[in-house]
XYZ file of C-alpha atoms in Angstrom:
672
model
C 4.830 -44.647 -19.833
C 7.057 -47.679 -20.294
C 8.822 -47.319 -16.968
C 10.989 -45.115 -14.809
C 14.502 -43.728 -14.413
C 16.019 -44.025 -10.920
C 14.213 -41.868 -8.391
C 16.771 -39.133 -7.781
C 14.450 -37.196 -5.491
C 14.019 -40.142 -3.117
C 17.759 -40.851 -3.232
C 18.544 -37.273 -2.167
C 16.117 -37.569 0.744
C 17.678 -40.890 1.736
C 21.182 -39.416 1.826
C 20.311 -36.100 3.508
C 19.047 -36.315 7.065
C 16.364 -33.700 7.605
C 17.684 -33.208 11.159
C 21.254 -32.544 9.990
C 20.098 -30.312 7.154
C 17.805 -28.138 9.275
C 20.182 -28.003 12.255
C 22.753 -26.289 10.021
C 20.418 -23.274 10.062
C 18.281 -23.818 13.194
C 19.820 -24.963 16.526
C 17.894 -28.096 17.556
C 17.572 -29.922 20.881
C 16.498 -33.524 21.410
C 12.902 -33.804 22.615
C 11.964 -37.459 23.042
C 12.266 -39.142 19.668
C 12.148 -35.792 17.895
C 13.995 -32.473 17.851
C 12.799 -28.953 18.599
C 14.025 -25.399 18.123
C 12.993 -21.828 17.406
C 10.945 -21.563 14.225
C 12.844 -19.884 11.355
C 9.568 -18.805 9.748
C 8.171 -16.609 12.529
C 9.495 -14.784 15.565
C 9.101 -16.787 18.776
C 10.816 -17.571 22.078
C 9.118 -20.824 23.052
C 10.527 -23.291 20.530
C 7.438 -24.693 18.832
C 9.324 -25.894 15.727
C 9.655 -29.705 15.631
C 11.674 -31.958 13.326
C 10.595 -35.598 13.016
C 13.401 -38.000 11.956
C 11.028 -40.928 11.402
C 9.010 -39.116 8.749
C 11.882 -36.854 7.591
C 9.632 -33.814 8.032
C 9.145 -30.704 10.173
C 6.172 -28.855 11.642
C 5.731 -25.638 13.628
C 2.932 -25.644 16.197
C 3.031 -21.839 16.190
C 2.739 -20.778 12.531
C 1.856 -24.269 11.143
C 4.628 -24.266 8.537
C 5.467 -27.820 7.513
C 7.345 -29.788 4.910
C 10.435 -31.832 4.134
C 14.052 -31.127 3.250
C 13.030 -29.753 -0.168
C 10.317 -27.473 1.217
C 12.657 -26.169 3.921
C 15.345 -25.343 1.371
C 12.894 -23.649 -0.987
C 11.487 -21.448 1.783
C 14.717 -20.523 3.538
C 16.786 -20.035 0.372
C 14.044 -18.479 -1.760
C 14.432 -21.088 -4.499
C 12.160 -22.777 -7.005
C 11.892 -26.552 -6.718
C 14.300 -27.274 -9.578
C 16.895 -24.939 -8.028
C 16.504 -26.631 -4.642
C 16.827 -30.014 -6.358
C 20.170 -29.045 -7.897
C 21.474 -27.581 -4.624
C 20.499 -30.621 -2.552
C 21.751 -33.047 -5.200
C 25.223 -31.484 -4.971
C 25.091 -31.579 -1.184
C 24.021 -35.236 -1.226
C 26.521 -36.254 -3.905
C 23.787 -37.311 -6.327
C 24.518 -36.762 -10.018
C 21.395 -35.601 -11.801
C 20.978 -36.703 -15.422
C 21.727 -34.309 -18.227
C 18.855 -33.481 -20.506
C 19.288 -35.842 -23.418
C 15.980 -36.038 -25.261
C 15.492 -39.324 -27.069
C 13.307 -37.583 -29.604
C 14.529 -34.907 -31.984
C 14.232 -31.478 -30.318
C 12.045 -28.848 -31.912
C 14.267 -26.741 -34.233
C 12.486 -23.565 -33.127
C 13.132 -24.346 -29.465
C 16.790 -25.054 -30.204
C 17.066 -21.790 -32.114
C 15.569 -19.756 -29.272
C 17.864 -21.357 -26.702
C 20.882 -20.646 -28.871
C 19.726 -17.035 -29.262
C 19.515 -16.631 -25.479
C 23.091 -17.838 -25.054
C 24.282 -15.653 -27.914
C 22.680 -12.525 -26.433
C 24.336 -13.246 -23.093
C 27.709 -13.450 -24.876
C 27.058 -10.100 -26.556
C 26.093 -8.411 -23.297
C 29.160 -9.810 -21.534
C 31.420 -8.534 -24.327
C 29.767 -5.099 -24.246
C 30.164 -4.907 -20.459
C 33.898 -5.633 -20.714
C 34.267 -2.903 -23.343
C 32.270 -0.346 -21.326
C 34.319 -1.158 -18.213
C 37.593 -0.678 -20.092
C 36.461 2.730 -21.373
C 35.515 3.865 -17.866
C 38.712 2.720 -16.181
C 41.349 3.221 -18.885
C 40.279 5.718 -21.567
C 40.841 9.474 -21.574
C 37.245 9.920 -22.738
C 36.036 8.207 -19.580
C 37.406 10.973 -17.342
C 34.038 12.763 -17.171
C 32.391 9.566 -15.924
C 35.193 9.002 -13.397
C 34.787 12.571 -12.143
C 31.043 12.068 -11.755
C 31.540 8.882 -9.738
C 34.112 10.588 -7.521
C 31.677 13.449 -6.934
C 28.999 10.936 -5.928
C 31.544 9.204 -3.655
C 31.328 5.886 -5.495
C 34.404 3.837 -4.594
C 36.485 1.686 -6.982
C 35.224 -1.346 -5.048
C 31.611 -0.435 -5.892
C 32.561 0.226 -9.521
C 33.929 -3.310 -9.709
C 31.058 -4.895 -7.742
C 28.373 -3.414 -9.998
C 30.496 -3.603 -13.176
C 30.028 0.081 -14.035
C 31.241 1.350 -17.399
C 31.227 4.204 -19.880
C 29.854 4.503 -23.426
C 31.765 6.816 -25.757
C 29.929 9.806 -27.155
C 30.010 8.274 -30.609
C 27.270 7.068 -32.930
C 28.766 3.682 -33.759
C 31.814 2.983 -31.602
C 30.306 -0.018 -29.809
C 28.808 -1.295 -33.065
C 32.213 -1.286 -34.766
C 33.909 -2.911 -31.781
C 31.456 -5.807 -31.502
C 31.171 -6.494 -35.245
C 34.925 -6.347 -35.874
C 36.279 -9.519 -37.481
C 32.729 -10.902 -37.770
C 32.482 -11.531 -34.039
C 28.774 -10.634 -33.833
C 26.325 -9.747 -36.578
C 24.489 -6.386 -36.749
C 21.144 -8.146 -36.375
C 22.314 -9.875 -33.194
C 23.260 -6.495 -31.706
C 19.790 -5.188 -32.558
C 18.241 -8.205 -30.827
C 20.413 -7.520 -27.771
C 19.081 -3.952 -27.623
C 22.557 -2.411 -27.895
C 22.144 -0.829 -31.321
C 19.274 0.438 -33.414
C 18.742 0.396 -37.152
C 18.618 3.787 -38.860
C 15.189 4.751 -40.189
C 16.456 5.023 -43.756
C 17.961 1.557 -43.449
C 21.445 2.963 -43.998
C 23.404 1.418 -41.148
C 23.154 1.155 -37.365
C 23.716 3.414 -34.337
C 24.684 2.813 -30.699
C 21.805 3.239 -28.247
C 24.128 4.273 -25.406
C 26.302 7.298 -26.196
C 28.202 9.504 -23.768
C 26.680 7.823 -20.719
C 27.726 6.197 -17.475
C 26.730 2.537 -17.894
C 25.016 0.301 -15.320
C 24.903 -3.399 -16.305
C 21.554 -4.971 -15.392
C 21.695 -8.593 -14.271
C 19.262 -11.434 -13.732
C 18.980 -13.284 -10.423
C 21.923 -15.524 -11.364
C 24.155 -12.493 -11.988
C 24.212 -12.755 -15.788
C 24.005 -9.481 -17.721
C 20.699 -9.174 -19.570
C 20.543 -5.420 -20.289
C 22.092 -2.023 -19.569
C 21.114 1.332 -18.144
C 22.833 4.618 -18.906
C 22.977 8.051 -17.246
C 23.848 11.270 -19.066
C 26.853 13.290 -17.921
C 27.581 17.009 -17.905
C 27.477 18.599 -21.335
C 24.760 16.306 -22.706
C 22.000 17.880 -24.853
C 19.195 19.325 -22.724
C 16.591 17.155 -24.438
C 18.468 13.905 -23.737
C 16.693 11.683 -21.196
C 18.552 11.584 -17.881
C 18.354 7.778 -17.748
C 18.031 5.304 -20.592
C 17.477 1.548 -20.344
C 17.773 -1.235 -22.890
C 14.519 -1.929 -24.736
C 12.522 -5.091 -24.146
C 14.495 -8.035 -25.511
C 14.388 -11.815 -25.542
C 16.367 -11.701 -22.275
C 15.139 -8.511 -20.634
C 11.711 -7.673 -19.225
C 11.966 -4.303 -17.484
C 8.732 -4.842 -15.566
C 10.091 -8.038 -13.987
C 13.681 -7.013 -13.228
C 15.010 -5.365 -10.065
C 18.388 -3.631 -10.072
C 20.771 -5.190 -7.562
C 18.565 -8.234 -6.972
C 21.379 -10.673 -7.721
C 23.515 -9.088 -4.985
C 20.637 -8.573 -2.551
C 19.061 -12.053 -2.548
C 21.049 -13.550 0.317
C 20.798 -10.423 2.442
C 17.031 -10.152 1.917
C 16.602 -13.774 2.919
C 18.831 -13.535 6.003
C 17.480 -10.187 7.219
C 13.917 -11.185 6.293
C 13.398 -7.722 4.816
C 13.667 -6.092 1.376
C 14.137 -2.336 0.989
C 12.906 -0.867 -2.304
C 14.471 2.407 -3.458
C 14.148 4.434 -6.638
C 17.333 4.324 -8.688
C 20.742 2.908 -9.526
C 22.722 5.287 -7.308
C 20.442 4.618 -4.334
C 21.159 0.891 -4.589
C 24.911 1.384 -5.031
C 25.173 3.766 -2.061
C 23.219 1.412 0.193
C 25.282 -1.645 -0.750
C 28.532 0.311 -0.272
C 27.429 1.219 3.254
C 26.681 -2.409 4.081
C 22.903 -2.356 3.518
C 22.835 -5.087 0.902
C 19.108 -5.911 1.092
C 18.286 -2.925 -1.153
C 16.902 -3.156 -4.713
C 15.245 -0.799 -7.209
C 12.823 -1.012 -10.153
C 14.244 0.067 -13.506
C 12.623 3.386 -14.294
C 9.149 1.953 -13.777
C 6.732 1.771 -10.894
C 6.845 -1.372 -8.779
C 4.977 -4.176 -10.571
C 3.383 -7.456 -9.512
C 6.185 -9.284 -11.321
C 8.639 -7.546 -8.998
C 6.558 -8.660 -6.025
C 6.668 -12.278 -7.236
C 10.480 -12.162 -6.984
C 10.510 -10.447 -3.592
C 7.909 -12.559 -1.818
C 9.885 -15.736 -2.474
C 12.479 -14.316 -0.069
C 10.518 -12.280 2.481
C 7.119 -10.961 3.517
C 8.597 -7.748 4.957
C 8.945 -4.891 2.474
C 10.070 -1.326 3.220
C 9.468 1.319 0.552
C 12.142 4.038 0.744
C 11.359 6.217 -2.253
C 12.173 9.891 -2.722
C 10.372 12.404 -0.510
C 9.203 14.618 -3.409
C 5.699 14.558 -4.889
C 6.622 11.968 -7.527
C 8.157 9.768 -4.837
C 5.062 10.004 -2.649
C 2.860 9.095 -5.597
C 5.119 6.145 -6.436
C 4.970 5.033 -2.795
C 1.167 4.931 -2.768
C 1.161 3.055 -6.090
C 3.786 0.651 -4.752
C 1.686 -0.053 -1.671
C -1.279 -1.046 -3.832
C 0.879 -3.262 -6.053
C 2.337 -5.010 -3.003
C -1.143 -5.606 -1.614
C -2.232 -7.223 -4.873
C 0.954 -9.254 -5.167
C 0.937 -10.770 -1.693
C -1.601 -13.350 -0.580
C -4.453 -12.705 1.823
C -6.066 -15.074 4.275
C -9.322 -15.154 6.197
C -9.331 -14.371 9.913
C -12.199 -15.041 12.305
C -12.876 -11.869 14.314
C -15.508 -11.558 17.076
C -17.721 -8.504 16.733
C -19.073 -6.493 19.720
C -22.101 -8.818 19.884
C -19.873 -11.851 20.332
C -20.597 -13.215 16.857
C -17.805 -14.375 14.576
C -17.204 -12.603 11.284
C -14.433 -13.179 8.766
C -12.020 -10.556 7.488
C -9.255 -10.660 4.902
C -5.730 -10.057 6.239
C -2.668 -9.396 4.103
C 0.064 -11.997 4.553
C 2.821 -9.371 4.497
C 4.311 -6.542 6.534
C 4.585 -3.465 4.303
C 6.143 -0.302 5.696
C 7.298 3.098 4.451
C 10.541 4.828 5.415
C 10.031 8.580 5.827
C 12.937 10.380 4.150
C 13.879 14.002 4.923
C 12.278 16.488 2.550
C 14.411 17.034 -0.522
C 16.680 14.049 0.160
C 16.917 10.805 -1.762
C 18.224 7.518 -0.284
C 21.638 7.988 -1.899
C 22.171 11.295 -0.070
C 20.882 10.017 3.267
C 23.091 6.920 3.205
C 26.246 8.827 2.273
C 25.650 11.592 4.832
C 24.877 9.222 7.704
C 24.599 5.433 7.410
C 23.375 5.340 11.018
C 20.525 7.688 10.179
C 19.538 5.481 7.240
C 19.596 2.405 9.472
C 17.352 4.152 11.994
C 14.928 5.323 9.277
C 14.508 1.783 7.973
C 14.079 0.411 11.508
C 11.442 3.071 12.258
C 9.572 2.726 8.956
C 5.881 3.362 9.542
C 3.018 0.976 8.772
C 1.023 1.560 5.606
C -1.956 2.865 7.557
C 0.050 5.710 9.161
C 1.659 6.710 5.872
C -1.683 6.670 4.074
C -3.291 8.810 6.784
C -0.517 11.387 6.425
C -0.733 11.401 2.618
C -4.523 11.709 2.569
C -4.532 14.499 5.136
C -1.924 16.415 3.134
C -3.480 15.955 -0.306
C -7.242 16.292 0.284
C -9.484 19.107 1.409
C -11.154 17.599 4.463
C -13.326 20.658 4.982
C -15.767 19.765 2.209
C -18.072 16.781 1.770
C -16.345 15.377 -1.310
C -12.923 15.422 0.343
C -14.263 13.670 3.443
C -15.987 11.010 1.347
C -12.838 10.322 -0.680
C -10.739 10.140 2.492
C -13.094 7.588 4.047
C -13.176 5.586 0.812
C -9.364 5.384 0.781
C -8.708 4.871 4.483
C -11.404 2.380 5.540
C -9.884 -0.519 3.511
C -6.467 0.381 4.950
C -7.806 0.375 8.521
C -9.420 -2.989 7.817
C -5.940 -4.449 7.281
C -4.930 -3.592 10.867
C -5.092 -6.864 12.812
C -5.032 -5.577 16.387
C -8.525 -4.469 17.468
C -7.242 -1.765 19.819
C -5.067 -0.303 17.060
C -8.018 -0.461 14.683
C -10.149 1.436 17.198
C -7.401 4.077 17.385
C -7.456 4.614 13.620
C -11.246 4.703 13.429
C -11.277 7.446 16.056
C -8.493 9.262 14.216
C -10.445 9.113 10.950
C -13.542 10.346 12.761
C -11.565 13.333 14.050
C -9.917 14.416 10.812
C -13.153 14.069 8.806
C -15.457 15.229 11.603
C -17.578 12.113 10.988
C -19.378 9.944 13.535
C -17.492 6.804 14.565
C -20.692 4.719 14.308
C -21.009 5.635 10.642
C -17.372 4.661 10.046
C -17.869 1.303 11.802
C -20.838 0.611 9.535
C -18.701 1.421 6.495
C -15.919 -0.803 7.840
C -18.370 -3.683 8.172
C -19.714 -3.127 4.646
C -16.241 -3.097 3.096
C -15.215 -6.166 5.118
C -18.239 -8.114 3.914
C -17.601 -7.065 0.311
C -13.936 -8.095 0.463
C -14.633 -11.488 2.000
C -17.263 -12.306 -0.599
C -14.929 -11.611 -3.535
C -14.071 -14.779 -5.472
C -10.456 -15.783 -5.269
C -10.239 -15.620 -9.049
C -9.945 -11.857 -8.767
C -6.569 -12.424 -7.163
C -5.126 -14.008 -10.302
C -2.591 -12.102 -12.337
C -2.748 -11.184 -15.973
C 0.529 -12.702 -17.043
C 1.235 -16.080 -18.574
C 3.723 -17.328 -16.014
C 3.242 -20.374 -13.890
C 5.221 -19.913 -10.664
C 7.910 -22.538 -10.376
C 7.283 -23.911 -13.880
C 8.985 -22.415 -16.903
C 6.412 -22.751 -19.675
C 8.533 -20.745 -22.095
C 8.680 -22.518 -25.420
C 12.459 -22.563 -25.148
C 12.282 -25.435 -22.666
C 13.171 -28.819 -24.080
C 10.620 -31.606 -24.186
C 11.456 -34.121 -21.441
C 12.738 -37.488 -22.641
C 10.792 -40.719 -22.667
C 11.477 -42.418 -19.336
C 13.029 -45.893 -19.229
C 12.489 -48.454 -16.512
C 15.403 -48.997 -14.134
C 14.747 -50.233 -10.613
C 11.646 -50.711 -8.532
C 8.700 -48.382 -8.034
C 8.380 -46.606 -4.727
C 5.336 -47.006 -2.500
C 2.840 -44.145 -2.775
C 1.471 -42.677 0.456
C -1.782 -40.781 1.114
C -0.244 -37.457 0.074
C 0.997 -38.870 -3.241
C -2.380 -40.447 -3.997
C -4.275 -37.239 -3.264
C -2.014 -35.222 -5.554
C -2.327 -37.741 -8.385
C -6.096 -37.681 -8.001
C -6.456 -33.894 -8.092
C -4.132 -33.721 -11.086
C -6.201 -36.235 -13.052
C -9.538 -34.835 -11.865
C -8.752 -31.136 -11.655
C -12.479 -30.387 -11.447
C -12.314 -31.756 -7.911
C -10.545 -28.514 -6.983
C -13.558 -26.378 -7.891
C -14.933 -24.371 -5.007
C -17.766 -26.239 -3.277
C -18.421 -23.555 -0.701
C -16.952 -25.721 2.086
C -13.504 -24.234 2.490
C -12.422 -26.579 5.286
C -12.837 -29.528 2.904
C -10.776 -27.997 0.101
C -7.205 -29.059 -0.528
C -4.440 -26.459 -0.168
C -0.689 -26.356 -0.712
C -0.259 -26.876 3.053
C -1.595 -30.419 2.584
C 1.550 -31.248 0.593
C 4.644 -31.418 2.782
C 6.939 -33.006 0.245
C 8.690 -30.298 -1.725
C 8.133 -32.040 -5.051
C 4.419 -32.543 -4.350
C 3.895 -28.930 -3.301
C 5.682 -27.811 -6.466
C 3.371 -29.961 -8.610
C 0.215 -28.825 -6.815
C 1.066 -25.119 -7.029
C 1.940 -25.569 -10.710
C -1.491 -27.121 -11.259
C -3.320 -24.277 -9.504
C -1.472 -21.500 -11.321
C -1.903 -23.246 -14.660
C -5.665 -23.276 -14.091
C -5.663 -19.624 -13.020
C -3.843 -18.496 -16.146
C -5.497 -20.824 -18.642
C -2.329 -22.833 -19.297
C -2.919 -26.428 -20.362
C -1.642 -29.152 -18.057
C 0.025 -30.757 -21.058
C 2.199 -27.643 -21.419
C 3.129 -27.800 -17.760
C 3.967 -31.515 -17.946
C 6.133 -30.965 -21.022
C 8.194 -28.384 -19.111
C 9.264 -30.878 -16.423
C 12.929 -31.773 -16.045
C 13.789 -35.472 -16.575
C 13.859 -36.195 -12.841
C 10.530 -34.438 -12.287
C 9.022 -36.169 -15.322
C 10.101 -39.510 -13.866
C 8.650 -38.696 -10.454
C 5.404 -37.484 -12.026
C 5.112 -40.653 -14.108
C 5.349 -42.830 -10.992
C 2.813 -40.660 -9.244
C 0.249 -40.936 -12.016
C 0.608 -44.608 -12.965
C -1.877 -45.996 -10.424
C -4.560 -43.350 -10.807
C -4.360 -43.464 -14.610
C -4.789 -47.250 -14.528
C -8.107 -46.951 -12.695
C -11.447 -46.708 -14.527
C -12.683 -43.190 -15.215
C -14.938 -41.887 -12.430
C -18.195 -40.089 -12.940
C -17.200 -36.378 -13.192
C -19.895 -35.303 -10.757
C -20.843 -37.501 -7.815
C -18.028 -40.060 -7.811
C -15.193 -37.556 -8.254
C -16.472 -35.344 -5.447
C -16.914 -38.272 -3.036
C -13.523 -39.756 -3.831
C -11.822 -36.384 -3.482
C -13.333 -35.699 -0.054
C -12.471 -39.220 1.113
C -8.810 -38.922 0.138
C -8.407 -35.429 1.569
C -9.972 -36.352 4.915
C -7.966 -39.573 5.060
C -4.719 -37.633 4.603
C -5.569 -34.951 7.164
C -6.749 -37.522 9.690
C -3.530 -39.465 9.268
C -1.466 -36.286 9.672
C -3.283 -35.335 12.855
C -2.811 -38.832 14.274
C 0.942 -38.584 13.592
C 1.192 -35.629 15.986
C -0.613 -37.338 18.868
C 2.485 -39.050 20.361
C 4.456 -35.790 20.241
C 1.761 -33.773 21.983
C 1.174 -36.503 24.564
C 4.887 -36.494 25.336
C 4.926 -32.692 25.634
C 1.921 -32.769 27.972
C 3.550 -35.463 30.117
C 6.764 -33.425 30.353
C 4.805 -30.350 31.436
C 2.983 -32.322 34.126
C 6.208 -33.890 35.414
C 7.962 -30.517 35.560
C 5.015 -28.963 37.354
C 4.895 -31.810 39.908
C 8.634 -32.012 40.592
C 9.349 -28.307 40.384
C 12.467 -29.086 38.354
C 13.241 -26.198 36.077
C 16.935 -26.280 35.492
C 17.211 -25.151 31.946
C 15.624 -22.590 29.659
C 13.968 -25.248 27.532
C 12.002 -26.580 30.511
C 11.116 -23.047 31.555
C 9.780 -22.334 28.081
C 7.792 -25.550 28.128
C 6.112 -24.626 31.409
C 5.393 -21.111 30.177
C 3.681 -22.569 27.120
C 1.755 -25.306 28.900
C -1.578 -23.682 28.037
C -0.586 -23.503 24.389
C 0.392 -27.179 24.348
C -2.946 -28.248 25.816
C -4.773 -25.922 23.409
C -2.952 -27.598 20.524
C -4.012 -30.990 21.895
C -7.661 -29.927 21.970
C -7.366 -28.571 18.449
C -5.810 -31.842 17.323
C -8.713 -33.862 18.762
C -11.174 -31.696 16.843
C -9.160 -32.092 13.650
C -9.038 -35.877 14.019
C -12.785 -36.017 14.613
C -13.672 -33.660 11.751
C -11.471 -35.492 9.257
C -12.551 -39.029 10.082
C -13.187 -40.406 6.573
C -16.289 -42.430 5.916
C -15.944 -45.799 4.213
C -15.252 -45.263 0.539
C -17.376 -46.991 -2.068
C -14.720 -46.119 -4.634
C -11.296 -46.511 -2.991
C -10.607 -49.589 -0.917
C -9.021 -48.932 2.460
C -7.722 -51.335 5.121
C -10.872 -50.577 7.146
C -13.173 -51.570 4.291
C -13.512 -55.176 5.398
């Protein structure tokens, strides 16, 4: 690299106070030099969420969430780093540079980008035409009658952009190709028309159907769905979706997601239903956190979109056999899609064992037999609200399904029931609740509880010993990094202004990027770096990109080439020092240097919290001695005195455990 463009990321942080930014969403009170409030990432009453103006960062002593203004925006708004960058740049009044590559762009990349924009134009034009036919044409009367019968209001028709396709073989084709507006081949690529088998012309895919435009998360139309109306041939599929196109991946798209994003984030809950009409009915009734897959079962790609906004998912699928089957499949997909973490659990002998816990709250809404969500919502919105609020945990739903579908009077049925239910019981965190379900399983299978406990222990041990690689997905996406070949190559960066000073976090990230082998599992989990070690939004983005690239076999060069100009500039600054150093031995030296830098960072972080905890302890002692307890904040502090002192003890242990030894490789101020 010859130099750097101005550091837009640092300029945004300089202009946006982390206190002002967070206080717009979380009420904060002054606490010494810092500010505190109720954590937005977990339910609490004590106020363990702290914002530190000096370091422009935040930390929750309850759930241990931490970060900076970028991380906070990404988590609360459900955005990728680049999206958060654009949002915060506008808020800070910082003009980000346009992408102006100083090298000639790849013609193929340019062509693909132009095709994307062209297909969006075609879909927008088709949507306008479909809408006109529904609202204005005589032929659209059947569709209007159907919507009136289903109690769909004009407001909902407009909100979802509903339309009608004439019962004609080539009406849309003629309309869109008139006057050379779009070519036949472009319409084929958009999935709106098909080419006749004999090569003699084209035909409309959607004929005589009510049309549902399908949009991406930004609200741009990428595909269509169509429903048959009365009088359609008996062999016609009830619903028809656009085929896979350059814009549309059915397995990754959720209907209504563009309208539901804000509601899901604010309610901290996503409700998954089965079809178009279910989503429309729910949104009309004010339940705008509802989405639906597009004629497919829930997929892990769907989960990737949902878990950026919430960890609470309610499945509200139809109550028929197909709906129950889809619910069980959806539960398994959600379990695979969400992360798990290890929990230390004492066994009856007082020994500690580790179990895997799902980092999500998955529930199932029990619908009345024979009713779908659309019917329930329209008959009684209050009943729907209550059903969602009273959605049952996965373990209860699975118990009910297993008991109803298996013969528990024979040995094979009992064995299959235990095989299905033991892993589900293992996910129950509360030990008393777990005991309840073990006893319940013992009753319905007429099996000894001791035998079930032994099976629980065996499954727990097997799960904990599974390598994390099994968690990786089989797609080629890197979360947060678009590695699609349509991305432009970032420009060569030019030096303007001074370099910024790198801190311990920056240096650790640069090191693990250059020596990615240092991230290999050494069997000492407490010494391994994690995304929680990176509090700066841009650093966490880079680290998570690195990890997912390794998981999916994507080269780091590909990832680096996908960076925006501002990220490319930041990355160049980050890597300059470490790339200028002599290459380390890939075995001993890399491992030693990695452990030194990680422990140095964690020790420094722990030391940063000492003044805050000391101040909190002093306040507790003063309140206890004086008996002053005038406000709720003081009352909460006294109630959580034990927790504060426990955090202090934990901090001492962390400081001791992460005391770095003198480095023979990296010079430190103590190395004199």
